[in-house]
CSV table of N, CA and C in Angstrom, one decimal:
chain,number,residue,atom,x,y,z
A,1,MET,N,15.9,12.0,8.1
A,1,MET,CA,16.3,12.2,6.8
A,1,MET,C,16.4,10.9,6.0
A,2,ILE,N,15.8,10.9,4.9
A,2,ILE,CA,15.8,9.7,4.0
A,2,ILE,C,17.2,9.4,3.5
A,3,LYS,N,17.6,8.2,3.4
A,3,LYS,CA,18.9,7.8,2.9
A,3,LYS,C,18.7,6.9,1.7
A,4,PRO,N,18.8,7.4,0.5
A,4,PRO,CA,18.6,6.6,-0.7
A,4,PRO,C,19.7,5.7,-1.0
A,5,GLU,N,19.4,4.6,-1.8
A,5,GLU,CA,20.4,3.7,-2.2
A,5,GLU,C,21.0,4.2,-3.5
A,6,ARG,N,22.2,3.9,-3.8
A,6,ARG,CA,22.8,4.2,-5.1
A,6,ARG,C,22.9,2.9,-5.9
A,7,GLU,N,22.4,3.0,-7.2
A,7,GLU,CA,22.3,1.9,-8.0
A,7,GLU,C,22.6,2.2,-9.5
A,8,ARG,N,23.3,1.3,-10.1
A,8,ARG,CA,23.5,1.4,-11.6
A,8,ARG,C,22.4,0.7,-12.3
A,9,ARG,N,21.8,1.5,-13.2
A,9,ARG,CA,20.6,1.0,-14.0
A,9,ARG,C,21.0,0.8,-15.5
A,10,HIS,N,20.4,-0.2,-16.1
A,10,HIS,CA,20.5,-0.4,-17.5
A,10,HIS,C,19.5,0.5,-18.2
A,11,GLY,N,19.7,0.8,-19.5
A,11,GLY,CA,18.8,1.6,-20.3
A,11,GLY,C,17.6,0.7,-20.7
A,12,LYS,N,16.5,1.3,-21.0
A,12,LYS,CA,15.3,0.7,-21.5
A,12,LYS,C,14.4,1.7,-22.3
A,13,THR,N,13.6,1.2,-23.2
A,13,THR,CA,12.8,2.1,-24.0
A,13,THR,C,11.4,2.1,-23.4
A,14,VAL,N,10.8,3.3,-23.3
A,14,VAL,CA,9.5,3.6,-22.7
A,14,VAL,C,8.7,4.3,-23.8
A,15,ALA,N,7.4,4.0,-23.9
A,15,ALA,CA,6.5,4.6,-24.8
A,15,ALA,C,5.3,5.1,-24.1
A,16,GLY,N,4.7,6.2,-24.5
A,16,GLY,CA,3.5,6.7,-23.8
A,16,GLY,C,3.2,8.1,-24.4
A,17,ILE,N,2.6,8.9,-23.5
A,17,ILE,CA,2.2,10.3,-23.8
A,17,ILE,C,3.0,11.2,-23.0
A,18,GLN,N,3.3,12.4,-23.6
A,18,GLN,CA,4.3,13.3,-23.0
A,18,GLN,C,3.8,14.7,-23.0
A,19,VAL,N,4.2,15.5,-22.0
A,19,VAL,CA,4.0,16.9,-21.9
A,19,VAL,C,5.3,17.6,-21.5
A,20,ARG,N,5.3,19.0,-21.8
A,20,ARG,CA,6.4,19.8,-21.4
A,20,ARG,C,5.8,20.8,-20.4
A,21,THR,N,6.6,21.0,-19.2
A,21,THR,CA,6.1,21.8,-18.2
A,21,THR,C,7.3,22.3,-17.4
A,22,ASN,N,7.0,23.0,-16.2
A,22,ASN,CA,8.0,23.4,-15.3
A,22,ASN,C,7.4,23.6,-13.9
A,23,LYS,N,8.2,23.8,-12.9
A,23,LYS,CA,7.8,23.8,-11.5
A,23,LYS,C,6.8,24.9,-11.3
A,24,GLU,N,7.0,26.1,-11.9
A,24,GLU,CA,6.1,27.2,-11.6
A,24,GLU,C,4.7,26.9,-12.3
A,25,ARG,N,4.7,26.4,-13.5
A,25,ARG,CA,3.4,26.1,-14.1
A,25,ARG,C,2.6,25.0,-13.3
A,26,GLU,N,3.3,24.1,-12.7
A,26,GLU,CA,2.7,23.0,-11.9
A,26,GLU,C,2.0,23.6,-10.7
A,27,LEU,N,2.5,24.7,-10.2
A,27,LEU,CA,1.9,25.3,-9.0
A,27,LEU,C,0.6,26.1,-9.3
A,28,GLN,N,0.3,26.3,-10.6
A,28,GLN,CA,-0.9,27.0,-11.0
A,28,GLN,C,-1.9,26.0,-11.5
A,29,PRO,N,-3.0,25.7,-10.7
A,29,PRO,CA,-3.9,24.7,-11.1
A,29,PRO,C,-4.5,24.8,-12.5
A,30,GLU,N,-4.7,26.0,-13.0
A,30,GLU,CA,-5.2,26.2,-14.4
A,30,GLU,C,-4.2,25.9,-15.4
A,31,ASP,N,-2.9,25.9,-15.1
A,31,ASP,CA,-1.9,25.7,-16.1
A,31,ASP,C,-1.2,24.3,-15.9
A,32,ALA,N,-1.4,23.7,-14.8
A,32,ALA,CA,-0.7,22.4,-14.5
A,32,ALA,C,-0.9,21.4,-15.6
A,33,GLN,N,0.1,20.7,-16.0
A,33,GLN,CA,0.1,19.7,-17.0
A,33,GLN,C,0.1,18.3,-16.5
A,34,LEU,N,0.7,18.0,-15.4
A,34,LEU,CA,1.0,16.7,-14.9
A,34,LEU,C,-0.3,15.9,-14.5
A,35,ASP,N,-1.2,16.6,-13.8
A,35,ASP,CA,-2.5,16.0,-13.4
A,35,ASP,C,-3.2,15.6,-14.7
A,36,ARG,N,-3.3,16.4,-15.7
A,36,ARG,CA,-4.0,16.1,-17.0
A,36,ARG,C,-3.3,15.0,-17.7
A,37,LEU,N,-2.0,14.9,-17.7
A,37,LEU,CA,-1.2,13.8,-18.3
A,37,LEU,C,-1.6,12.5,-17.7
A,38,TRP,N,-1.6,12.4,-16.4
A,38,TRP,CA,-1.9,11.1,-15.7
A,38,TRP,C,-3.4,10.8,-15.9
A,39,GLU,N,-4.3,11.8,-15.9
A,39,GLU,CA,-5.7,11.6,-16.0
A,39,GLU,C,-6.0,11.0,-17.4
A,40,LYS,N,-5.4,11.5,-18.4
A,40,LYS,CA,-5.5,11.0,-19.8
A,40,LYS,C,-4.9,9.6,-19.9
A,41,PHE,N,-3.8,9.4,-19.4
A,41,PHE,CA,-3.1,8.1,-19.4
A,41,PHE,C,-4.0,7.0,-18.8
A,42,ASN,N,-4.5,7.3,-17.6
A,42,ASN,CA,-5.4,6.4,-16.9
A,42,ASN,C,-6.8,6.2,-17.5
A,43,ASP,N,-7.4,7.3,-17.9
A,43,ASP,CA,-8.8,7.3,-18.4
A,43,ASP,C,-8.8,6.5,-19.8
A,44,GLU,N,-7.7,6.6,-20.5
A,44,GLU,CA,-7.7,5.9,-21.8
A,44,GLU,C,-7.1,4.5,-21.7
A,45,GLY,N,-6.8,4.1,-20.5
A,45,GLY,CA,-6.2,2.7,-20.3
A,45,GLY,C,-5.0,2.5,-21.1
A,46,LEU,N,-4.1,3.5,-21.2
A,46,LEU,CA,-2.9,3.3,-22.0
A,46,LEU,C,-1.9,2.3,-21.5
A,47,ALA,N,-1.9,2.1,-20.2
A,47,ALA,CA,-1.0,1.1,-19.6
A,47,ALA,C,-1.2,-0.3,-20.2
A,48,ASP,N,-2.4,-0.5,-20.7
A,48,ASP,CA,-2.7,-1.9,-21.3
A,48,ASP,C,-2.9,-1.8,-22.8
A,49,SER,N,-2.8,-0.6,-23.4
A,49,SER,CA,-3.1,-0.6,-24.8
A,49,SER,C,-1.9,-0.1,-25.7
A,50,ILE,N,-0.8,0.3,-25.1
A,50,ILE,CA,0.3,0.7,-25.9
A,50,ILE,C,0.9,-0.6,-26.5
A,51,PRO,N,1.0,-0.5,-27.9
A,51,PRO,CA,1.5,-1.7,-28.6
A,51,PRO,C,3.0,-2.1,-28.2
A,52,ASP,N,3.3,-3.4,-28.2
A,52,ASP,CA,4.6,-3.9,-27.9
A,52,ASP,C,5.1,-3.7,-26.5
A,53,LYS,N,4.1,-3.6,-25.5
A,53,LYS,CA,4.5,-3.5,-24.1
A,53,LYS,C,5.3,-4.7,-23.7
A,54,ALA,N,6.4,-4.4,-23.0
A,54,ALA,CA,7.2,-5.5,-22.4
A,54,ALA,C,6.4,-6.3,-21.3
A,55,ALA,N,6.5,-7.6,-21.3
A,55,ALA,CA,5.7,-8.4,-20.3
A,55,ALA,C,6.1,-7.9,-18.9
A,56,GLY,N,5.1,-7.7,-18.1
A,56,GLY,CA,5.3,-7.3,-16.7
A,56,GLY,C,5.7,-5.9,-16.5
A,57,SER,N,5.7,-5.1,-17.5
A,57,SER,CA,6.1,-3.7,-17.3
A,57,SER,C,5.2,-2.9,-16.4
A,58,PRO,N,5.9,-2.2,-15.4
A,58,PRO,CA,5.1,-1.3,-14.6
A,58,PRO,C,4.8,-0.1,-15.4
A,59,VAL,N,4.1,0.9,-14.8
A,59,VAL,CA,3.9,2.2,-15.4
A,59,VAL,C,5.1,3.1,-15.0
A,60,TYR,N,5.6,3.9,-15.9
A,60,TYR,CA,6.7,4.8,-15.7
A,60,TYR,C,6.2,6.2,-15.8
A,61,GLY,N,6.8,7.1,-15.0
A,61,GLY,CA,6.7,8.5,-15.1
A,61,GLY,C,8.1,9.0,-15.3
A,62,VAL,N,8.5,9.4,-16.6
A,62,VAL,CA,9.9,9.7,-16.9
A,62,VAL,C,10.0,11.2,-17.1
A,63,TYR,N,11.0,11.8,-16.4
A,63,TYR,CA,11.3,13.2,-16.4
A,63,TYR,C,12.6,13.4,-17.2
A,64,THR,N,12.6,14.2,-18.3
A,64,THR,CA,13.8,14.3,-19.1
A,64,THR,C,13.8,15.7,-19.8
A,65,GLU,N,14.8,15.9,-20.7
A,65,GLU,CA,14.9,17.1,-21.5
A,65,GLU,C,14.8,18.4,-20.6
A,66,TYR,N,15.6,18.3,-19.5
A,66,TYR,CA,15.7,19.4,-18.6
A,66,TYR,C,16.4,20.6,-19.2
A,67,ASP,N,15.8,21.8,-19.0
A,67,ASP,CA,16.4,23.1,-19.3
A,67,ASP,C,16.7,23.8,-18.0
A,68,ASN,N,18.0,24.0,-17.7
A,68,ASN,CA,18.3,24.8,-16.5
A,68,ASN,C,18.0,24.0,-15.2
A,69,GLY,N,18.3,22.7,-15.2
A,69,GLY,CA,18.1,21.9,-14.0
A,69,GLY,C,16.6,21.8,-13.6
A,70,ALA,N,16.4,21.9,-12.3
A,70,ALA,CA,15.1,21.8,-11.7
A,70,ALA,C,14.3,23.1,-11.9
A,71,ASP,N,14.9,24.2,-12.3
A,71,ASP,CA,14.2,25.5,-12.4
A,71,ASP,C,13.6,25.8,-13.8
A,72,GLY,N,14.0,25.0,-14.8
A,72,GLY,CA,13.5,25.3,-16.1
A,72,GLY,C,12.5,24.3,-16.6
A,73,ASP,N,12.2,24.4,-17.9
A,73,ASP,CA,11.2,23.5,-18.4
A,73,ASP,C,11.8,22.0,-18.5
A,74,TYR,N,10.9,21.1,-18.5
A,74,TYR,CA,11.3,19.7,-18.6
A,74,TYR,C,10.1,18.9,-19.2
A,75,SER,N,10.4,17.7,-19.7
A,75,SER,CA,9.4,16.9,-20.3
A,75,SER,C,9.1,15.7,-19.4
A,76,VAL,N,7.8,15.3,-19.4
A,76,VAL,CA,7.4,14.2,-18.6
A,76,VAL,C,6.6,13.2,-19.5
A,77,LEU,N,6.9,12.0,-19.4
A,77,LEU,CA,6.3,10.9,-20.2
A,77,LEU,C,5.6,9.9,-19.3
A,78,ALA,N,4.4,9.7,-19.5
A,78,ALA,CA,3.7,8.6,-18.7
A,78,ALA,C,3.6,7.4,-19.7
A,79,GLY,N,4.2,6.3,-19.3
A,79,GLY,CA,4.2,5.2,-20.3
A,79,GLY,C,4.6,3.9,-19.7
A,80,VAL,N,4.9,2.9,-20.6
A,80,VAL,CA,5.3,1.6,-20.2
A,80,VAL,C,6.5,1.2,-21.0
A,81,GLU,N,7.3,0.2,-20.5
A,81,GLU,CA,8.4,-0.3,-21.3
A,81,GLU,C,7.9,-1.0,-22.5
A,82,VAL,N,8.6,-0.8,-23.6
A,82,VAL,CA,8.3,-1.6,-24.9
A,82,VAL,C,9.6,-2.3,-25.3
A,83,THR,N,9.4,-3.4,-26.1
A,83,THR,CA,10.5,-4.2,-26.5
A,83,THR,C,11.1,-3.7,-27.8
A,84,ASP,N,10.3,-3.0,-28.7
A,84,ASP,CA,10.8,-2.6,-30.0
A,84,ASP,C,10.1,-1.3,-30.3
A,85,GLU,N,10.8,-0.2,-30.2
A,85,GLU,CA,10.1,1.1,-30.4
A,85,GLU,C,9.6,1.3,-31.9
A,86,THR,N,10.2,0.5,-32.8
A,86,THR,CA,9.7,0.7,-34.2
A,86,THR,C,8.3,0.1,-34.4
A,87,LYS,N,7.8,-0.6,-33.4
A,87,LYS,CA,6.4,-1.2,-33.4
A,87,LYS,C,5.4,-0.3,-32.8
A,88,VAL,N,5.9,0.9,-32.2
A,88,VAL,CA,5.0,1.8,-31.5
A,88,VAL,C,4.5,2.8,-32.5
A,89,PRO,N,3.2,3.0,-32.5
A,89,PRO,CA,2.6,4.0,-33.5
A,89,PRO,C,3.1,5.4,-33.2
A,90,ASP,N,3.1,6.2,-34.2
A,90,ASP,CA,3.6,7.6,-34.1
A,90,ASP,C,2.8,8.5,-33.1
A,91,GLU,N,1.6,8.1,-32.7
A,91,GLU,CA,0.8,8.9,-31.8
A,91,GLU,C,1.4,8.9,-30.4
A,92,PHE,N,2.3,7.9,-30.1
A,92,PHE,CA,3.0,7.8,-28.8
A,92,PHE,C,4.4,8.3,-28.9
A,93,ALA,N,4.9,9.0,-27.9
A,93,ALA,CA,6.3,9.4,-27.7
A,93,ALA,C,7.1,8.2,-27.2
A,94,THR,N,8.3,8.1,-27.6
A,94,THR,CA,9.2,7.1,-27.1
A,94,THR,C,10.5,7.7,-26.6
A,95,LEU,N,11.1,7.2,-25.6
A,95,LEU,CA,12.4,7.7,-25.1
A,95,LEU,C,13.1,6.5,-24.5
A,96,THR,N,14.4,6.8,-24.2
A,96,THR,CA,15.2,5.8,-23.6
A,96,THR,C,15.6,6.2,-22.1
A,97,LEU,N,15.3,5.4,-21.2
A,97,LEU,CA,15.7,5.6,-19.8
A,97,LEU,C,17.3,5.4,-19.9
A,98,GLU,N,18.0,6.5,-19.6
A,98,GLU,CA,19.4,6.5,-19.7
A,98,GLU,C,20.0,5.5,-18.7
A,99,ALA,N,21.0,4.7,-19.2
A,99,ALA,CA,21.8,3.8,-18.3
A,99,ALA,C,22.7,4.7,-17.5
A,100,GLY,N,22.9,4.3,-16.3
A,100,GLY,CA,23.8,5.1,-15.4
A,100,GLY,C,23.5,5.0,-14.0
A,101,GLU,N,24.1,5.9,-13.2
A,101,GLU,CA,24.0,5.9,-11.7
A,101,GLU,C,22.7,6.6,-11.3
A,102,TYR,N,22.0,6.0,-10.4
A,102,TYR,CA,20.8,6.6,-9.9
A,102,TYR,C,20.7,6.5,-8.4
A,103,LEU,N,20.1,7.4,-7.7
A,103,LEU,CA,19.7,7.3,-6.3
A,103,LEU,C,18.3,6.8,-6.3
A,104,VAL,N,18.0,5.8,-5.5
A,104,VAL,CA,16.7,5.2,-5.4
A,104,VAL,C,16.0,5.6,-4.2
A,105,PHE,N,14.8,6.2,-4.3
A,105,PHE,CA,14.0,6.6,-3.2
A,105,PHE,C,12.7,5.7,-3.2
A,106,HIS,N,12.5,4.9,-2.1
A,106,HIS,CA,11.4,4.0,-2.1
A,106,HIS,C,10.2,4.7,-1.3
A,107,GLY,N,9.0,4.5,-2.0
A,107,GLY,CA,7.8,5.0,-1.3
A,107,GLY,C,7.2,3.8,-0.6
A,108,ASP,N,6.2,4.1,0.3
A,108,ASP,CA,5.6,3.0,1.0
A,108,ASP,C,4.1,2.8,0.6
A,109,ARG,N,3.7,3.5,-0.4
A,109,ARG,CA,2.3,3.4,-0.9
A,109,ARG,C,2.3,3.8,-2.4
A,110,ALA,N,1.1,3.6,-3.0
A,110,ALA,CA,1.0,3.8,-4.5
A,110,ALA,C,0.2,5.1,-4.7
A,111,GLY,N,0.2,5.6,-5.9
A,111,GLY,CA,-0.6,6.7,-6.3
A,111,GLY,C,0.1,8.0,-6.5
A,112,PRO,N,-0.6,9.0,-7.1
A,112,PRO,CA,0.1,10.3,-7.4
A,112,PRO,C,0.5,11.0,-6.2
A,113,ASP,N,-0.3,10.9,-5.1
A,113,ASP,CA,0.1,11.6,-3.9
A,113,ASP,C,1.4,11.0,-3.3
A,114,ALA,N,1.5,9.7,-3.4
A,114,ALA,CA,2.7,9.1,-2.9
A,114,ALA,C,3.9,9.6,-3.7
A,115,ALA,N,3.8,9.7,-5.1
A,115,ALA,CA,4.9,10.2,-5.9
A,115,ALA,C,5.3,11.6,-5.5
A,116,MET,N,4.3,12.5,-5.3
A,116,MET,CA,4.6,13.8,-4.9
A,116,MET,C,5.3,13.9,-3.5
A,117,GLU,N,4.9,13.0,-2.6
A,117,GLU,CA,5.5,12.9,-1.3
A,117,GLU,C,7.0,12.6,-1.4
A,118,ILE,N,7.3,11.6,-2.3
A,118,ILE,CA,8.6,11.2,-2.5
A,118,ILE,C,9.5,12.3,-3.1
A,119,TRP,N,8.9,13.0,-4.1
A,119,TRP,CA,9.6,14.1,-4.8
A,119,TRP,C,9.9,15.2,-3.7
A,120,GLY,N,9.0,15.4,-2.8
A,120,GLY,CA,9.4,16.4,-1.7
A,120,GLY,C,10.6,15.9,-0.9
A,121,LYS,N,10.7,14.7,-0.6
A,121,LYS,CA,11.9,14.1,0.1
A,121,LYS,C,13.1,14.2,-0.8
A,122,VAL,N,13.0,14.0,-2.1
A,122,VAL,CA,14.1,14.1,-3.0
A,122,VAL,C,14.6,15.6,-3.0
A,123,TRP,N,13.7,16.6,-3.2
A,123,TRP,CA,14.2,18.0,-3.2
A,123,TRP,C,14.9,18.3,-1.9
A,124,HIS,N,14.3,17.9,-0.8
A,124,HIS,CA,14.9,18.1,0.5
A,124,HIS,C,16.3,17.5,0.6
A,125,TYR,N,16.4,16.2,0.2
A,125,TYR,CA,17.7,15.5,0.2
A,125,TYR,C,18.8,16.2,-0.6
A,126,PHE,N,18.4,16.7,-1.8
A,126,PHE,CA,19.4,17.4,-2.6
A,126,PHE,C,19.8,18.8,-2.2
A,127,GLU,N,19.1,19.3,-1.2
A,127,GLU,CA,19.5,20.6,-0.6
A,127,GLU,C,20.6,20.4,0.5
A,128,THR,N,20.8,19.1,0.9
A,128,THR,CA,21.9,18.9,1.9
A,128,THR,C,23.3,19.0,1.3
A,129,GLU,N,24.2,19.3,2.1
A,129,GLU,CA,25.6,19.6,1.7
A,129,GLU,C,26.3,18.4,1.1
A,130,ASP,N,26.0,17.2,1.6
A,130,ASP,CA,26.8,16.0,1.1
A,130,ASP,C,26.1,15.3,0.0
A,131,ALA,N,25.0,15.8,-0.5
A,131,ALA,CA,24.2,15.1,-1.6
A,131,ALA,C,25.1,15.2,-2.9
A,132,PRO,N,25.0,14.1,-3.6
A,132,PRO,CA,25.7,14.1,-4.9
A,132,PRO,C,25.0,15.1,-5.9
A,133,GLN,N,25.7,15.4,-7.0
A,133,GLN,CA,25.1,16.3,-8.0
A,133,GLN,C,24.2,15.6,-8.9
A,134,ARG,N,23.0,16.1,-9.1
A,134,ARG,CA,22.0,15.5,-10.0
A,134,ARG,C,22.5,15.6,-11.5
A,135,ALA,N,22.2,14.6,-12.3
A,135,ALA,CA,22.6,14.6,-13.7
A,135,ALA,C,21.7,15.4,-14.6
A,136,PHE,N,20.4,15.5,-14.2
A,136,PHE,CA,19.4,16.1,-15.0
A,136,PHE,C,19.3,15.6,-16.4
A,137,LEU,N,19.5,14.3,-16.6
A,137,LEU,CA,19.3,13.7,-17.9
A,137,LEU,C,18.0,12.9,-17.9
A,138,THR,N,17.9,11.9,-17.0
A,138,THR,CA,16.6,11.2,-16.9
A,138,THR,C,16.4,10.8,-15.4
A,139,ASP,N,15.2,11.1,-15.0
A,139,ASP,CA,14.7,10.7,-13.6
A,139,ASP,C,13.4,10.0,-13.9
A,140,TYR,N,13.1,9.0,-13.1
A,140,TYR,CA,11.8,8.3,-13.4
A,140,TYR,C,11.2,7.7,-12.1
A,141,GLU,N,9.9,7.7,-12.2
A,141,GLU,CA,9.1,7.0,-11.2
A,141,GLU,C,8.6,5.6,-11.7
A,142,VAL,N,8.6,4.6,-10.9
A,142,VAL,CA,8.1,3.3,-11.2
A,142,VAL,C,6.9,3.1,-10.4
A,143,HIS,N,5.7,3.1,-11.0
A,143,HIS,CA,4.4,2.9,-10.3
A,143,HIS,C,4.0,1.5,-10.4
A,144,GLU,N,4.0,0.8,-9.2
A,144,GLU,CA,3.6,-0.5,-9.0
A,144,GLU,C,2.3,-0.6,-8.2
A,145,ALA,N,1.7,-1.7,-8.1
A,145,ALA,CA,0.4,-1.8,-7.4
A,145,ALA,C,0.4,-1.3,-6.0
A,146,ASP,N,1.5,-1.5,-5.3
A,146,ASP,CA,1.6,-1.2,-3.9
A,146,ASP,C,2.5,-0.1,-3.5
A,147,ARG,N,3.3,0.5,-4.5
A,147,ARG,CA,4.2,1.5,-4.1
A,147,ARG,C,4.7,2.2,-5.4
A,148,VAL,N,5.4,3.4,-5.1
A,148,VAL,CA,6.0,4.2,-6.1
A,148,VAL,C,7.5,4.2,-5.7
A,149,THR,N,8.4,4.0,-6.6
A,149,THR,CA,9.8,4.1,-6.4
A,149,THR,C,10.4,5.1,-7.4
A,150,LEU,N,11.2,6.0,-6.9
A,150,LEU,CA,11.8,7.1,-7.7
A,150,LEU,C,13.3,6.9,-7.9
A,151,TYR,N,13.7,7.0,-9.2
A,151,TYR,CA,15.1,6.9,-9.5
A,151,TYR,C,15.6,8.3,-10.0
A,152,VAL,N,16.6,8.8,-9.4
A,152,VAL,CA,17.1,10.2,-9.7
A,152,VAL,C,18.5,10.0,-10.2
A,153,GLY,N,18.8,10.4,-11.4
A,153,GLY,CA,20.1,10.3,-12.0
A,153,GLY,C,21.1,11.2,-11.4
A,154,VAL,N,22.3,10.7,-11.1
A,154,VAL,CA,23.3,11.5,-10.4
A,154,VAL,C,24.6,11.3,-11.2
A,155,LYS,N,25.5,12.3,-11.0
A,155,LYS,CA,26.8,12.3,-11.7
A,155,LYS,C,27.8,11.5,-10.9
C-alpha cells in the first residue's frame, strides 16, 4: 500500500487549455476528453508558448470544479504556471491552484501512463478506512522530465 506524504502547498496561477469531463465519459474511447486535451497541448507546443510562463515551470494537469466528488463532472486544465494572469490571452483558461493541505503521491516515471497508474493508487488509497477525506477543490499532477507527482487536496 502506498503511503503518501501530507504537505501544505501555496497557491499559484496556472494557464492552459481546459475540458469538462467525468469518469464514465473517460471510459468511452469515442467520448474521452483527456487524451485529446493532452494531445492538443503537446502537439501545439503550449508548454513553451503560453505567454508569461513562470521560469522553470513544469507542466500541470489540474483537476477542479468537481460536481458530486469523484462521481460527477469535473474540469481538467493542461498548462503551466504563469506570473501574471492579466498577461495571458483570452484563448487560454486560467485558474488558481488552491493553497491548502495535500497528500503527495510520487511516481517513478514520466508520461500519461504514469499519471494514470498513480491515479489508480490514489483511488485505492482513498477506499481505505483510515484515509483522510478528499476536499474536491483542486487536485493536480506535476509532469517533470523524469516523473509525475500527484497532489490530492484533503480536508
